[in-house]
Amino acid sequence: QEFISSLSHSDNNSWQSALLNLIETYHLTIKAVQPIEAIESYLDRATGFLSANSFPGCHPPRTIRVCTTTNLENAKCSWLREAATVYGIEPDIDCLKADNKTHCMQGIADNLVDVVVVPPDMVNEAKTSYNLKTLFYETVSNEEDKYITIGVVRAGSGINSFEDLKGKKACFPKYDGVAWNSVVHTLNSKKLIQSCPFIQGMSEFFSDSCVPNLPSNGPTRLKAMCKSGIYDDEYGAMRCLTHENGDVAFVSKNTFTTFFKDIKQKGDIRIDAKDYKILCENSNEPCHLSWAPPGQAMIKSNVTILWLKDTLDSFLQMDNLFGKYFKSLTTPFTLFGLFDGKPNILFHDATIKLRDVPKSKNTDTMEKEYDSILNNVGECISSMAAIPSSFQISVYFIISMLLLFKF
């Protein structure tokens, strides 16, 4: 035992080391190393180095208050806030939860929050009812990820143009949404709306229809076919058409595709995609009525240019760090994609980049962008106003002469 314990590897060329190699299956050579130094103390030795948190903050302090509507949205927003703080992004963000998007928009108008991301159907409401404007768009690269508004009719209906829709029953996802405003713009540009305001002209152009969320004082004809909870939203508009209650449904192209797939999975063989078609007046021109990105962030219209630039820069920095094209090898947080196993939380999964224009690339030449349509709906001109003034004068003259002779 004393002999064996005297053997060592202190001299690798000695017979004692060779004997010990024969006896042992392995051996360890222990060498002393310096203890691992903390990153902070190591970096402190660098001349002039300042960490992200060492930089002075905004003066006066500024915080971007983001409005969320669900617990998951608020949780993701909180993670985003922590990640952005670690990377020194300023102004920082704060997350405030409301019951729904409408409350968020009202909160912005009341200066309780600063930013809310809304779907295309709520953009016009945000602009007209709450005096908001767009901060940035969720842009997508694939056409199928855009909200593309189309008109869907039965294949054998004989409806081939918008003129053919006169007196027909129409199904809309909601009032003042993308589909509604796109149809108003299209009919007005073709001079097919004969009365003002537009809602009255639409009720005279179509027969009994379904327009969910129509104002309480709106024309009864536009809500004559509605069934609460059945004909609401995108799928509701398609059900309105396929139940043979409507002649045309104005929905997104993606809904037109997925609706029939879902129906097939549920075993409803009575409804088939081949029995329906997209209304297209001219195959040489785009058949869609409009297109919009999946979402956009809204802010107050009267913010300062400095505040707008700071806020936009903060979100664009977050996009660079945590978006689809982050610079580092790994990212601690993903802005787009599943969160806690759920899709489209706070931002849409299909989003590839946040931009201050609707298109992901300047080379995107797709026509009929929704924002431009909202800005160019045109003035509502009734059929009486469209009559030449000379003709109106003649009519008034004849009526005046008849009254003169009568009395």
PDB file of N, CA and C in Angstrom, residues 162-247:
ATOM      1  N   PHE A 162     -70.660  45.195 -61.286  1.00  0.00           N
ATOM      2  CA  PHE A 162     -71.288  45.875 -60.161  1.00  0.00           C
ATOM      3  C   PHE A 162     -72.648  46.433 -60.543  1.00  0.00           C
ATOM      4  N   GLU A 163     -72.824  46.751 -61.795  1.00  0.00           N
ATOM      5  CA  GLU A 163     -74.148  47.183 -62.249  1.00  0.00           C
ATOM      6  C   GLU A 163     -75.173  46.076 -62.032  1.00  0.00           C
ATOM      7  N   ASP A 164     -74.738  44.813 -62.181  1.00  0.00           N
ATOM      8  CA  ASP A 164     -75.647  43.680 -61.988  1.00  0.00           C
ATOM      9  C   ASP A 164     -76.067  43.504 -60.530  1.00  0.00           C
ATOM     10  N   LEU A 165     -75.361  44.155 -59.598  1.00  0.00           N
ATOM     11  CA  LEU A 165     -75.688  44.019 -58.182  1.00  0.00           C
ATOM     12  C   LEU A 165     -76.842  44.931 -57.767  1.00  0.00           C
ATOM     13  N   LYS A 166     -77.300  45.785 -58.659  1.00  0.00           N
ATOM     14  CA  LYS A 166     -78.412  46.677 -58.352  1.00  0.00           C
ATOM     15  C   LYS A 166     -79.636  45.862 -57.946  1.00  0.00           C
ATOM     16  N   GLY A 167     -80.171  46.136 -56.741  1.00  0.00           N
ATOM     17  CA  GLY A 167     -81.353  45.427 -56.263  1.00  0.00           C
ATOM     18  C   GLY A 167     -81.075  44.050 -55.687  1.00  0.00           C
ATOM     19  N   LYS A 168     -79.801  43.678 -55.568  1.00  0.00           N
ATOM     20  CA  LYS A 168     -79.452  42.358 -55.026  1.00  0.00           C
ATOM     21  C   LYS A 168     -79.241  42.451 -53.506  1.00  0.00           C
ATOM     22  N   LYS A 169     -79.245  41.280 -52.860  1.00  0.00           N
ATOM     23  CA  LYS A 169     -79.059  41.183 -51.404  1.00  0.00           C
ATOM     24  C   LYS A 169     -77.575  40.992 -51.098  1.00  0.00           C
ATOM     25  N   ALA A 170     -77.035  41.875 -50.276  1.00  0.00           N
ATOM     26  CA  ALA A 170     -75.595  41.870 -49.994  1.00  0.00           C
ATOM     27  C   ALA A 170     -75.327  41.491 -48.540  1.00  0.00           C
ATOM     28  N   CYS A 171     -74.180  40.817 -48.313  1.00  0.00           N
ATOM     29  CA  CYS A 171     -73.757  40.396 -46.975  1.00  0.00           C
ATOM     30  C   CYS A 171     -72.390  41.012 -46.676  1.00  0.00           C
ATOM     31  N   PHE A 172     -72.293  41.763 -45.575  1.00  0.00           N
ATOM     32  CA  PHE A 172     -71.055  42.420 -45.171  1.00  0.00           C
ATOM     33  C   PHE A 172     -70.600  41.882 -43.817  1.00  0.00           C
ATOM     34  N   PRO A 173     -69.290  41.888 -43.546  1.00  0.00           N
ATOM     35  CA  PRO A 173     -68.796  41.471 -42.219  1.00  0.00           C
ATOM     36  C   PRO A 173     -69.199  42.448 -41.115  1.00  0.00           C
ATOM     37  N   LYS A 174     -69.142  43.769 -41.412  1.00  0.00           N
ATOM     38  CA  LYS A 174     -69.521  44.770 -40.423  1.00  0.00           C
ATOM     39  C   LYS A 174     -69.649  46.125 -41.099  1.00  0.00           C
ATOM     40  N   TYR A 175     -70.320  47.024 -40.413  1.00  0.00           N
ATOM     41  CA  TYR A 175     -70.460  48.387 -40.920  1.00  0.00           C
ATOM     42  C   TYR A 175     -69.162  49.169 -40.707  1.00  0.00           C
ATOM     43  N   ASP A 176     -68.809  49.983 -41.671  1.00  0.00           N
ATOM     44  CA  ASP A 176     -67.627  50.853 -41.623  1.00  0.00           C
ATOM     45  C   ASP A 176     -66.318  50.074 -41.579  1.00  0.00           C
ATOM     46  N   GLY A 177     -66.352  48.807 -42.001  1.00  0.00           N
ATOM     47  CA  GLY A 177     -65.136  48.015 -42.083  1.00  0.00           C
ATOM     48  C   GLY A 177     -64.494  48.136 -43.455  1.00  0.00           C
ATOM     49  N   VAL A 178     -63.478  47.319 -43.689  1.00  0.00           N
ATOM     50  CA  VAL A 178     -62.769  47.376 -44.970  1.00  0.00           C
ATOM     51  C   VAL A 178     -63.714  47.089 -46.134  1.00  0.00           C
ATOM     52  N   ALA A 179     -64.511  46.019 -46.005  1.00  0.00           N
ATOM     53  CA  ALA A 179     -65.404  45.629 -47.103  1.00  0.00           C
ATOM     54  C   ALA A 179     -66.428  46.726 -47.386  1.00  0.00           C
ATOM     55  N   TRP A 180     -67.040  47.252 -46.337  1.00  0.00           N
ATOM     56  CA  TRP A 180     -68.060  48.299 -46.515  1.00  0.00           C
ATOM     57  C   TRP A 180     -67.476  49.515 -47.224  1.00  0.00           C
ATOM     58  N   ASN A 181     -66.385  50.038 -46.727  1.00  0.00           N
ATOM     59  CA  ASN A 181     -65.799  51.252 -47.303  1.00  0.00           C
ATOM     60  C   ASN A 181     -65.261  51.007 -48.711  1.00  0.00           C
ATOM     61  N   SER A 182     -64.768  49.798 -48.976  1.00  0.00           N
ATOM     62  CA  SER A 182     -64.268  49.481 -50.318  1.00  0.00           C
ATOM     63  C   SER A 182     -65.410  49.433 -51.324  1.00  0.00           C
ATOM     64  N   VAL A 183     -66.555  48.876 -50.918  1.00  0.00           N
ATOM     65  CA  VAL A 183     -67.717  48.819 -51.808  1.00  0.00           C
ATOM     66  C   VAL A 183     -68.274  50.224 -52.035  1.00  0.00           C
ATOM     67  N   VAL A 184     -68.336  51.034 -50.966  1.00  0.00           N
ATOM     68  CA  VAL A 184     -68.797  52.425 -51.118  1.00  0.00           C
ATOM     69  C   VAL A 184     -67.919  53.159 -52.128  1.00  0.00           C
ATOM     70  N   HIS A 185     -66.608  52.997 -51.998  1.00  0.00           N
ATOM     71  CA  HIS A 185     -65.679  53.668 -52.914  1.00  0.00           C
ATOM     72  C   HIS A 185     -65.899  53.189 -54.347  1.00  0.00           C
ATOM     73  N   THR A 186     -66.053  51.873 -54.523  1.00  0.00           N
ATOM     74  CA  THR A 186     -66.221  51.319 -55.870  1.00  0.00           C
ATOM     75  C   THR A 186     -67.523  51.805 -56.504  1.00  0.00           C
ATOM     76  N   LEU A 187     -68.621  51.726 -55.757  1.00  0.00           N
ATOM     77  CA  LEU A 187     -69.912  52.156 -56.313  1.00  0.00           C
ATOM     78  C   LEU A 187     -69.924  53.650 -56.585  1.00  0.00           C
ATOM     79  N   ASN A 188     -69.322  54.426 -55.702  1.00  0.00           N
ATOM     80  CA  ASN A 188     -69.304  55.875 -55.893  1.00  0.00           C
ATOM     81  C   ASN A 188     -68.457  56.261 -57.101  1.00  0.00           C
ATOM     82  N   SER A 189     -67.319  55.556 -57.291  1.00  0.00           N
ATOM     83  CA  SER A 189     -66.469  55.862 -58.444  1.00  0.00           C
ATOM     84  C   SER A 189     -67.159  55.500 -59.763  1.00  0.00           C
ATOM     85  N   LYS A 190     -68.084  54.527 -59.701  1.00  0.00           N
ATOM     86  CA  LYS A 190     -68.835  54.138 -60.901  1.00  0.00           C
ATOM     87  C   LYS A 190     -70.147  54.920 -61.025  1.00  0.00           C
ATOM     88  N   LYS A 191     -70.357  55.876 -60.086  1.00  0.00           N
ATOM     89  CA  LYS A 191     -71.563  56.719 -60.083  1.00  0.00           C
ATOM     90  C   LYS A 191     -72.840  55.890 -59.987  1.00  0.00           C
ATOM     91  N   LEU A 192     -72.772  54.841 -59.156  1.00  0.00           N
ATOM     92  CA  LEU A 192     -73.934  53.978 -58.967  1.00  0.00           C
ATOM     93  C   LEU A 192     -74.692  54.320 -57.674  1.00  0.00           C
ATOM     94  N   ILE A 193     -74.131  55.197 -56.838  1.00  0.00           N
ATOM     95  CA  ILE A 193     -74.820  55.652 -55.632  1.00  0.00           C
ATOM     96  C   ILE A 193     -75.580  56.925 -55.973  1.00  0.00           C
ATOM     97  N   GLN A 194     -76.893  56.878 -55.791  1.00  0.00           N
ATOM     98  CA  GLN A 194     -77.752  57.969 -56.266  1.00  0.00           C
ATOM     99  C   GLN A 194     -78.240  58.902 -55.170  1.00  0.00           C
ATOM    100  N   SER A 195     -78.036  58.529 -53.884  1.00  0.00           N
ATOM    101  CA  SER A 195     -78.536  59.364 -52.783  1.00  0.00           C
ATOM    102  C   SER A 195     -77.459  59.570 -51.738  1.00  0.00           C
ATOM    103  N   CYS A 196     -77.591  60.626 -50.975  1.00  0.00           N
ATOM    104  CA  CYS A 196     -76.657  60.931 -49.896  1.00  0.00           C
ATOM    105  C   CYS A 196     -77.406  60.930 -48.571  1.00  0.00           C
ATOM    106  N   PRO A 197     -76.720  60.612 -47.457  1.00  0.00           N
ATOM    107  CA  PRO A 197     -75.316  60.193 -47.366  1.00  0.00           C
ATOM    108  C   PRO A 197     -75.112  58.800 -47.952  1.00  0.00           C
ATOM    109  N   PHE A 198     -73.860  58.303 -47.896  1.00  0.00           N
ATOM    110  CA  PHE A 198     -73.540  57.021 -48.522  1.00  0.00           C
ATOM    111  C   PHE A 198     -74.395  55.882 -47.995  1.00  0.00           C
ATOM    112  N   ILE A 199     -74.681  55.883 -46.691  1.00  0.00           N
ATOM    113  CA  ILE A 199     -75.441  54.785 -46.101  1.00  0.00           C
ATOM    114  C   ILE A 199     -76.846  54.718 -46.705  1.00  0.00           C
ATOM    115  N   GLN A 200     -77.412  55.883 -47.021  1.00  0.00           N
ATOM    116  CA  GLN A 200     -78.723  55.914 -47.665  1.00  0.00           C
ATOM    117  C   GLN A 200     -78.617  55.439 -49.110  1.00  0.00           C
ATOM    118  N   GLY A 201     -77.564  55.875 -49.795  1.00  0.00           N
ATOM    119  CA  GLY A 201     -77.357  55.435 -51.167  1.00  0.00           C
ATOM    120  C   GLY A 201     -77.144  53.936 -51.269  1.00  0.00           C
ATOM    121  N   MET A 202     -76.431  53.360 -50.297  1.00  0.00           N
ATOM    122  CA  MET A 202     -76.206  51.909 -50.284  1.00  0.00           C
ATOM    123  C   MET A 202     -77.515  51.155 -50.067  1.00  0.00           C
ATOM    124  N   SER A 203     -78.380  51.692 -49.201  1.00  0.00           N
ATOM    125  CA  SER A 203     -79.656  51.014 -48.936  1.00  0.00           C
ATOM    126  C   SER A 203     -80.570  51.057 -50.157  1.00  0.00           C
ATOM    127  N   GLU A 204     -80.429  52.083 -50.979  1.00  0.00           N
ATOM    128  CA  GLU A 204     -81.235  52.171 -52.190  1.00  0.00           C
ATOM    129  C   GLU A 204     -80.655  51.332 -53.323  1.00  0.00           C
ATOM    130  N   PHE A 205     -79.334  51.154 -53.316  1.00  0.00           N
ATOM    131  CA  PHE A 205     -78.716  50.352 -54.375  1.00  0.00           C
ATOM    132  C   PHE A 205     -78.982  48.860 -54.153  1.00  0.00           C
ATOM    133  N   PHE A 206     -78.781  48.391 -52.906  1.00  0.00           N
ATOM    134  CA  PHE A 206     -79.033  46.981 -52.587  1.00  0.00           C
ATOM    135  C   PHE A 206     -80.455  46.817 -52.062  1.00  0.00           C
ATOM    136  N   SER A 207     -80.978  45.590 -52.155  1.00  0.00           N
ATOM    137  CA  SER A 207     -82.257  45.287 -51.523  1.00  0.00           C
ATOM    138  C   SER A 207     -81.982  44.819 -50.096  1.00  0.00           C
ATOM    139  N   ASP A 208     -82.872  44.040 -49.483  1.00  0.00           N
ATOM    140  CA  ASP A 208     -82.679  43.576 -48.115  1.00  0.00           C
ATOM    141  C   ASP A 208     -81.303  42.924 -47.955  1.00  0.00           C
ATOM    142  N   SER A 209     -80.528  43.400 -47.009  1.00  0.00           N
ATOM    143  CA  SER A 209     -79.140  42.964 -46.854  1.00  0.00           C
ATOM    144  C   SER A 209     -78.812  42.754 -45.382  1.00  0.00           C
ATOM    145  N   CYS A 210     -77.544  42.403 -45.112  1.00  0.00           N
ATOM    146  CA  CYS A 210     -77.072  42.253 -43.734  1.00  0.00           C
ATOM    147  C   CYS A 210     -75.768  43.027 -43.566  1.00  0.00           C
ATOM    148  N   VAL A 211     -75.823  44.078 -42.752  1.00  0.00           N
ATOM    149  CA  VAL A 211     -74.643  44.874 -42.408  1.00  0.00           C
ATOM    150  C   VAL A 211     -74.574  44.930 -40.881  1.00  0.00           C
ATOM    151  N   PRO A 212     -73.854  43.980 -40.238  1.00  0.00           N
ATOM    152  CA  PRO A 212     -73.765  43.989 -38.769  1.00  0.00           C
ATOM    153  C   PRO A 212     -73.179  45.285 -38.242  1.00  0.00           C
ATOM    154  N   ASN A 213     -73.540  45.630 -37.002  1.00  0.00           N
ATOM    155  CA  ASN A 213     -73.064  46.849 -36.312  1.00  0.00           C
ATOM    156  C   ASN A 213     -73.522  48.129 -36.997  1.00  0.00           C
ATOM    157  N   LEU A 214     -74.596  48.043 -37.764  1.00  0.00           N
ATOM    158  CA  LEU A 214     -75.151  49.238 -38.404  1.00  0.00           C
ATOM    159  C   LEU A 214     -75.674  50.178 -37.313  1.00  0.00           C
ATOM    160  N   PRO A 215     -75.501  51.495 -37.460  1.00  0.00           N
ATOM    161  CA  PRO A 215     -76.058  52.424 -36.463  1.00  0.00           C
ATOM    162  C   PRO A 215     -77.549  52.184 -36.260  1.00  0.00           C
ATOM    163  N   SER A 216     -78.000  52.428 -35.050  1.00  0.00           N
ATOM    164  CA  SER A 216     -79.401  52.147 -34.700  1.00  0.00           C
ATOM    165  C   SER A 216     -80.380  52.911 -35.567  1.00  0.00           C
ATOM    166  N   ASN A 217     -79.964  54.082 -36.037  1.00  0.00           N
ATOM    167  CA  ASN A 217     -80.844  54.879 -36.886  1.00  0.00           C
ATOM    168  C   ASN A 217     -80.581  54.632 -38.371  1.00  0.00           C
ATOM    169  N   GLY A 218     -79.823  53.602 -38.689  1.00  0.00           N
ATOM    170  CA  GLY A 218     -79.525  53.286 -40.085  1.00  0.00           C
ATOM    171  C   GLY A 218     -80.726  52.676 -40.796  1.00  0.00           C
ATOM    172  N   PRO A 219     -80.694  52.647 -42.131  1.00  0.00           N
ATOM    173  CA  PRO A 219     -81.814  52.089 -42.902  1.00  0.00           C
ATOM    174  C   PRO A 219     -82.097  50.647 -42.521  1.00  0.00           C
ATOM    175  N   THR A 220     -83.360  50.336 -42.268  1.00  0.00           N
ATOM    176  CA  THR A 220     -83.733  48.973 -41.843  1.00  0.00           C
ATOM    177  C   THR A 220     -83.458  47.946 -42.934  1.00  0.00           C
ATOM    178  N   ARG A 221     -83.476  48.381 -44.183  1.00  0.00           N
ATOM    179  CA  ARG A 221     -83.238  47.434 -45.280  1.00  0.00           C
ATOM    180  C   ARG A 221     -81.850  46.799 -45.166  1.00  0.00           C
ATOM    181  N   LEU A 222     -80.860  47.568 -44.674  1.00  0.00           N
ATOM    182  CA  LEU A 222     -79.494  47.053 -44.604  1.00  0.00           C
ATOM    183  C   LEU A 222     -79.285  46.069 -43.463  1.00  0.00           C
ATOM    184  N   LYS A 223     -80.260  45.901 -42.585  1.00  0.00           N
ATOM    185  CA  LYS A 223     -80.132  44.902 -41.520  1.00  0.00           C
ATOM    186  C   LYS A 223     -81.291  43.913 -41.525  1.00  0.00           C
ATOM    187  N   ALA A 224     -82.033  43.893 -42.627  1.00  0.00           N
ATOM    188  CA  ALA A 224     -83.218  43.039 -42.719  1.00  0.00           C
ATOM    189  C   ALA A 224     -82.875  41.556 -42.653  1.00  0.00           C
ATOM    190  N   MET A 225     -81.721  41.167 -43.202  1.00  0.00           N
ATOM    191  CA  MET A 225     -81.350  39.738 -43.243  1.00  0.00           C
ATOM    192  C   MET A 225     -80.480  39.302 -42.072  1.00  0.00           C
ATOM    193  N   CYS A 226     -80.050  40.222 -41.229  1.00  0.00           N
ATOM    194  CA  CYS A 226     -79.085  39.887 -40.185  1.00  0.00           C
ATOM    195  C   CYS A 226     -79.682  38.942 -39.151  1.00  0.00           C
ATOM    196  N   LYS A 227     -78.861  37.995 -38.711  1.00  0.00           N
ATOM    197  CA  LYS A 227     -79.195  37.097 -37.609  1.00  0.00           C
ATOM    198  C   LYS A 227     -78.048  37.184 -36.617  1.00  0.00           C
ATOM    199  N   SER A 228     -78.310  37.746 -35.465  1.00  0.00           N
ATOM    200  CA  SER A 228     -77.260  38.002 -34.480  1.00  0.00           C
ATOM    201  C   SER A 228     -76.498  36.737 -34.121  1.00  0.00           C
ATOM    202  N   GLY A 229     -75.158  36.829 -34.215  1.00  0.00           N
ATOM    203  CA  GLY A 229     -74.308  35.699 -33.877  1.00  0.00           C
ATOM    204  C   GLY A 229     -74.145  34.685 -34.986  1.00  0.00           C
ATOM    205  N   ILE A 230     -74.929  34.798 -36.049  1.00  0.00           N
ATOM    206  CA  ILE A 230     -74.849  33.836 -37.164  1.00  0.00           C
ATOM    207  C   ILE A 230     -74.229  34.487 -38.391  1.00  0.00           C
ATOM    208  N   TYR A 231     -74.674  35.700 -38.698  1.00  0.00           N
ATOM    209  CA  TYR A 231     -74.193  36.380 -39.901  1.00  0.00           C
ATOM    210  C   TYR A 231     -73.211  37.506 -39.572  1.00  0.00           C
ATOM    211  N   ASP A 232     -72.594  37.469 -38.376  1.00  0.00           N
ATOM    212  CA  ASP A 232     -71.636  38.494 -37.991  1.00  0.00           C
ATOM    213  C   ASP A 232     -70.234  38.162 -38.502  1.00  0.00           C
ATOM    214  N   ASP A 233     -69.430  39.164 -38.748  1.00  0.00           N
ATOM    215  CA  ASP A 233     -68.015  39.027 -39.111  1.00  0.00           C
ATOM    216  C   ASP A 233     -67.833  38.318 -40.452  1.00  0.00           C
ATOM    217  N   GLU A 234     -66.581  37.913 -40.726  1.00  0.00           N
ATOM    218  CA  GLU A 234     -66.221  37.375 -42.046  1.00  0.00           C
ATOM    219  C   GLU A 234     -66.966  36.071 -42.361  1.00  0.00           C
ATOM    220  N   TYR A 235     -66.860  35.109 -41.460  1.00  0.00           N
ATOM    221  CA  TYR A 235     -67.524  33.823 -41.700  1.00  0.00           C
ATOM    222  C   TYR A 235     -69.041  33.994 -41.729  1.00  0.00           C
ATOM    223  N   GLY A 236     -69.549  34.939 -40.933  1.00  0.00           N
ATOM    224  CA  GLY A 236     -70.980  35.199 -40.941  1.00  0.00           C
ATOM    225  C   GLY A 236     -71.461  35.691 -42.295  1.00  0.00           C
ATOM    226  N   ALA A 237     -70.657  36.559 -42.938  1.00  0.00           N
ATOM    227  CA  ALA A 237     -71.011  37.048 -44.272  1.00  0.00           C
ATOM    228  C   ALA A 237     -71.041  35.903 -45.282  1.00  0.00           C
ATOM    229  N   MET A 238     -70.098  34.955 -45.153  1.00  0.00           N
ATOM    230  CA  MET A 238     -70.098  33.800 -46.054  1.00  0.00           C
ATOM    231  C   MET A 238     -71.295  32.879 -45.779  1.00  0.00           C
ATOM    232  N   ARG A 239     -71.659  32.734 -44.503  1.00  0.00           N
ATOM    233  CA  ARG A 239     -72.857  31.934 -44.186  1.00  0.00           C
ATOM    234  C   ARG A 239     -74.106  32.607 -44.745  1.00  0.00           C
ATOM    235  N   CYS A 240     -74.140  33.933 -44.664  1.00  0.00           N
ATOM    236  CA  CYS A 240     -75.260  34.693 -45.227  1.00  0.00           C
ATOM    237  C   CYS A 240     -75.424  34.398 -46.718  1.00  0.00           C
ATOM    238  N   LEU A 241     -74.316  34.259 -47.421  1.00  0.00           N
ATOM    239  CA  LEU A 241     -74.356  33.959 -48.862  1.00  0.00           C
ATOM    240  C   LEU A 241     -74.690  32.502 -49.132  1.00  0.00           C
ATOM    241  N   THR A 242     -73.998  31.585 -48.445  1.00  0.00           N
ATOM    242  CA  THR A 242     -74.159  30.149 -48.737  1.00  0.00           C
ATOM    243  C   THR A 242     -75.480  29.588 -48.230  1.00  0.00           C
ATOM    244  N   HIS A 243     -76.128  30.276 -47.280  1.00  0.00           N
ATOM    245  CA  HIS A 243     -77.466  29.856 -46.838  1.00  0.00           C
ATOM    246  C   HIS A 243     -78.541  30.314 -47.818  1.00  0.00           C
ATOM    247  N   GLU A 244     -78.086  30.900 -48.943  1.00  0.00           N
ATOM    248  CA  GLU A 244     -78.956  31.386 -50.020  1.00  0.00           C
ATOM    249  C   GLU A 244     -79.868  32.517 -49.558  1.00  0.00           C
ATOM    250  N   ASN A 245     -79.402  33.262 -48.547  1.00  0.00           N
ATOM    251  CA  ASN A 245     -80.121  34.462 -48.141  1.00  0.00           C
ATOM    252  C   ASN A 245     -79.571  35.692 -48.844  1.00  0.00           C
ATOM    253  N   GLY A 246     -78.336  35.601 -49.322  1.00  0.00           N
ATOM    254  CA  GLY A 246     -77.712  36.731 -49.985  1.00  0.00           C
ATOM    255  C   GLY A 246     -77.303  36.397 -51.402  1.00  0.00           C
ATOM    256  N   ASP A 247     -77.064  37.431 -52.193  1.00  0.00           N
ATOM    257  CA  ASP A 247     -76.614  37.260 -53.579  1.00  0.00           C
ATOM    258  C   ASP A 247     -75.116  37.509 -53.718  1.00  0.00           C
TER     259      ASP A 247
END
